[in-house]
Amino acid sequence: MDLKQIFSRTLNQAVKDSEYSYASLAKALGITKATMSMYKHGKALPSLETFSKLCDLLNESADFLLGKRDY
């Protein structure tokens, strides 16, 4: 599995476990819904800045979102 697919899988799990919808998360990150959809479906990876914000908003570790650890 490539990194985009791994990130998509862990992002979907983190969003499911959070209080955010994809639309509200996109708004909080300052990105478009289309860009968030690309992350959701494994078509793109976020910039480091956006990735860092995602970790903070979703209260997840970078290791989890990169598929390095399951927790």
mmCIF file of N, CA and C in Angstrom, residues 7-58:
data_model
loop_
_atom_site.group_PDB
_atom_site.id
_atom_site.type_symbol
_atom_site.label_atom_id
_atom_site.label_comp_id
_atom_site.label_asym_id
_atom_site.label_seq_id
_atom_site.Cartn_x
_atom_site.Cartn_y
_atom_site.Cartn_z
ATOM 1 N N PHE A 7 -2.478 7.053 4.213
ATOM 2 C CA PHE A 7 -2.967 8.293 4.793
ATOM 3 C C PHE A 7 -4.484 8.393 4.654
ATOM 4 N N SER A 8 -5.014 8.019 3.521
ATOM 5 C CA SER A 8 -6.458 8.041 3.301
ATOM 6 C C SER A 8 -7.174 7.166 4.327
ATOM 7 N N ARG A 9 -6.663 5.968 4.538
ATOM 8 C CA ARG A 9 -7.274 5.032 5.489
ATOM 9 C C ARG A 9 -7.248 5.584 6.916
ATOM 10 N N THR A 10 -6.099 6.095 7.333
ATOM 11 C CA THR A 10 -5.997 6.595 8.710
ATOM 12 C C THR A 10 -6.759 7.907 8.878
ATOM 13 N N LEU A 11 -6.770 8.754 7.854
ATOM 14 C CA LEU A 11 -7.541 9.994 7.916
ATOM 15 C C LEU A 11 -9.025 9.683 8.062
ATOM 16 N N ASN A 12 -9.517 8.741 7.274
ATOM 17 C CA ASN A 12 -10.927 8.377 7.363
ATOM 18 C C ASN A 12 -11.279 7.873 8.761
ATOM 19 N N GLN A 13 -10.406 7.074 9.349
ATOM 20 C CA GLN A 13 -10.649 6.579 10.708
ATOM 21 C C GLN A 13 -10.637 7.727 11.718
ATOM 22 N N ALA A 14 -9.661 8.619 11.592
ATOM 23 C CA ALA A 14 -9.554 9.742 12.533
ATOM 24 C C ALA A 14 -10.755 10.669 12.432
ATOM 25 N N VAL A 15 -11.222 10.940 11.225
ATOM 26 C CA VAL A 15 -12.394 11.807 11.054
ATOM 27 C C VAL A 15 -13.633 11.122 11.619
ATOM 28 N N LYS A 16 -13.770 9.836 11.375
ATOM 29 C CA LYS A 16 -14.906 9.076 11.912
ATOM 30 C C LYS A 16 -14.948 9.164 13.438
ATOM 31 N N ASP A 17 -13.779 9.131 14.055
ATOM 32 C CA ASP A 17 -13.683 9.165 15.519
ATOM 33 C C ASP A 17 -13.739 10.584 16.095
ATOM 34 N N SER A 18 -13.778 11.581 15.240
ATOM 35 C CA SER A 18 -13.739 12.971 15.697
ATOM 36 C C SER A 18 -15.120 13.611 15.637
ATOM 37 N N GLU A 19 -15.160 14.863 16.031
ATOM 38 C CA GLU A 19 -16.396 15.646 15.974
ATOM 39 C C GLU A 19 -16.526 16.380 14.640
ATOM 40 N N TYR A 20 -15.567 16.213 13.763
ATOM 41 C CA TYR A 20 -15.526 16.953 12.500
ATOM 42 C C TYR A 20 -16.190 16.200 11.359
ATOM 43 N N SER A 21 -16.804 16.959 10.468
ATOM 44 C CA SER A 21 -17.170 16.432 9.152
ATOM 45 C C SER A 21 -16.020 16.815 8.231
ATOM 46 N N TYR A 22 -15.982 16.247 7.051
ATOM 47 C CA TYR A 22 -14.929 16.633 6.108
ATOM 48 C C TYR A 22 -15.045 18.101 5.716
ATOM 49 N N ALA A 23 -16.268 18.581 5.580
ATOM 50 C CA ALA A 23 -16.477 19.985 5.209
ATOM 51 C C ALA A 23 -15.994 20.925 6.312
ATOM 52 N N SER A 24 -16.321 20.606 7.558
ATOM 53 C CA SER A 24 -15.894 21.483 8.656
ATOM 54 C C SER A 24 -14.383 21.408 8.863
ATOM 55 N N LEU A 25 -13.812 20.253 8.625
ATOM 56 C CA LEU A 25 -12.361 20.101 8.738
ATOM 57 C C LEU A 25 -11.663 20.911 7.648
ATOM 58 N N ALA A 26 -12.175 20.851 6.430
ATOM 59 C CA ALA A 26 -11.600 21.643 5.330
ATOM 60 C C ALA A 26 -11.644 23.129 5.675
ATOM 61 N N LYS A 27 -12.767 23.577 6.210
ATOM 62 C CA LYS A 27 -12.909 24.992 6.579
ATOM 63 C C LYS A 27 -11.888 25.365 7.661
ATOM 64 N N ALA A 28 -11.747 24.527 8.679
ATOM 65 C CA ALA A 28 -10.802 24.803 9.765
ATOM 66 C C ALA A 28 -9.359 24.823 9.268
ATOM 67 N N LEU A 29 -9.072 24.054 8.232
ATOM 68 C CA LEU A 29 -7.722 23.987 7.678
ATOM 69 C C LEU A 29 -7.459 25.080 6.640
ATOM 70 N N GLY A 30 -8.531 25.728 6.169
ATOM 71 C CA GLY A 30 -8.378 26.754 5.146
ATOM 72 C C GLY A 30 -8.105 26.166 3.768
ATOM 73 N N ILE A 31 -8.667 24.979 3.512
ATOM 74 C CA ILE A 31 -8.518 24.342 2.208
ATOM 75 C C ILE A 31 -9.906 24.122 1.610
ATOM 76 N N THR A 32 -9.953 23.808 0.333
ATOM 77 C CA THR A 32 -11.237 23.580 -0.324
ATOM 78 C C THR A 32 -11.767 22.184 -0.004
ATOM 79 N N LYS A 33 -13.068 22.008 -0.186
ATOM 80 C CA LYS A 33 -13.665 20.687 -0.015
ATOM 81 C C LYS A 33 -13.093 19.717 -1.041
ATOM 82 N N ALA A 34 -12.778 20.228 -2.232
ATOM 83 C CA ALA A 34 -12.200 19.374 -3.278
ATOM 84 C C ALA A 34 -10.828 18.848 -2.854
ATOM 85 N N THR A 35 -10.032 19.692 -2.244
ATOM 86 C CA THR A 35 -8.719 19.255 -1.759
ATOM 87 C C THR A 35 -8.882 18.218 -0.657
ATOM 88 N N MET A 36 -9.808 18.466 0.261
ATOM 89 C CA MET A 36 -10.063 17.488 1.327
ATOM 90 C C MET A 36 -10.526 16.166 0.728
ATOM 91 N N SER A 37 -11.340 16.214 -0.305
ATOM 92 C CA SER A 37 -11.804 15.000 -0.971
ATOM 93 C C SER A 37 -10.630 14.230 -1.570
ATOM 94 N N MET A 38 -9.661 14.943 -2.089
ATOM 95 C CA MET A 38 -8.473 14.282 -2.643
ATOM 96 C C MET A 38 -7.699 13.543 -1.549
ATOM 97 N N TYR A 39 -7.599 14.145 -0.370
ATOM 98 C CA TYR A 39 -6.951 13.466 0.761
ATOM 99 C C TYR A 39 -7.769 12.241 1.167
ATOM 100 N N LYS A 40 -9.084 12.438 1.268
ATOM 101 C CA LYS A 40 -10.001 11.374 1.704
ATOM 102 C C LYS A 40 -9.919 10.149 0.803
ATOM 103 N N HIS A 41 -9.766 10.372 -0.493
ATOM 104 C CA HIS A 41 -9.788 9.282 -1.456
ATOM 105 C C HIS A 41 -8.396 8.824 -1.908
ATOM 106 N N GLY A 42 -7.356 9.301 -1.237
ATOM 107 C CA GLY A 42 -6.008 8.838 -1.530
ATOM 108 C C GLY A 42 -5.437 9.347 -2.839
ATOM 109 N N LYS A 43 -5.908 10.505 -3.287
ATOM 110 C CA LYS A 43 -5.431 11.080 -4.542
ATOM 111 C C LYS A 43 -4.308 12.099 -4.338
ATOM 112 N N ALA A 44 -4.145 12.586 -3.100
ATOM 113 C CA ALA A 44 -3.128 13.600 -2.802
ATOM 114 C C ALA A 44 -2.749 13.522 -1.333
ATOM 115 N N LEU A 45 -1.610 14.110 -1.027
ATOM 116 C CA LEU A 45 -1.145 14.244 0.360
ATOM 117 C C LEU A 45 -1.095 15.724 0.717
ATOM 118 N N PRO A 46 -1.352 16.051 1.977
ATOM 119 C CA PRO A 46 -1.303 17.460 2.386
ATOM 120 C C PRO A 46 0.132 17.967 2.496
ATOM 121 N N SER A 47 0.256 19.297 2.459
ATOM 122 C CA SER A 47 1.550 19.910 2.749
ATOM 123 C C SER A 47 1.900 19.621 4.201
ATOM 124 N N LEU A 48 3.141 19.834 4.566
ATOM 125 C CA LEU A 48 3.543 19.618 5.964
ATOM 126 C C LEU A 48 2.772 20.524 6.911
ATOM 127 N N GLU A 49 2.537 21.762 6.499
ATOM 128 C CA GLU A 49 1.777 22.692 7.338
ATOM 129 C C GLU A 49 0.359 22.182 7.558
ATOM 130 N N THR A 50 -0.300 21.759 6.495
ATOM 131 C CA THR A 50 -1.662 21.244 6.613
ATOM 132 C C THR A 50 -1.673 19.948 7.413
ATOM 133 N N PHE A 51 -0.692 19.095 7.181
ATOM 134 C CA PHE A 51 -0.591 17.845 7.920
ATOM 135 C C PHE A 51 -0.464 18.103 9.422
ATOM 136 N N SER A 52 0.367 19.051 9.789
ATOM 137 C CA SER A 52 0.549 19.406 11.198
ATOM 138 C C SER A 52 -0.763 19.896 11.804
ATOM 139 N N LYS A 53 -1.475 20.735 11.070
ATOM 140 C CA LYS A 53 -2.773 21.234 11.548
ATOM 141 C C LYS A 53 -3.781 20.093 11.691
ATOM 142 N N LEU A 54 -3.759 19.153 10.744
ATOM 143 C CA LEU A 54 -4.649 17.994 10.824
ATOM 144 C C LEU A 54 -4.390 17.193 12.100
ATOM 145 N N CYS A 55 -3.130 16.956 12.389
ATOM 146 C CA CYS A 55 -2.773 16.240 13.619
ATOM 147 C C CYS A 55 -3.359 16.949 14.841
ATOM 148 N N ASP A 56 -3.204 18.258 14.879
ATOM 149 C CA ASP A 56 -3.707 19.028 16.018
ATOM 150 C C ASP A 56 -5.236 18.984 16.096
ATOM 151 N N LEU A 57 -5.901 19.245 14.983
ATOM 152 C CA LEU A 57 -7.364 19.289 14.981
ATOM 153 C C LEU A 57 -7.987 17.936 15.306
ATOM 154 N N LEU A 58 -7.397 16.887 14.775
ATOM 155 C CA LEU A 58 -7.946 15.545 14.989
ATOM 156 C C LEU A 58 -7.406 14.883 16.257
#
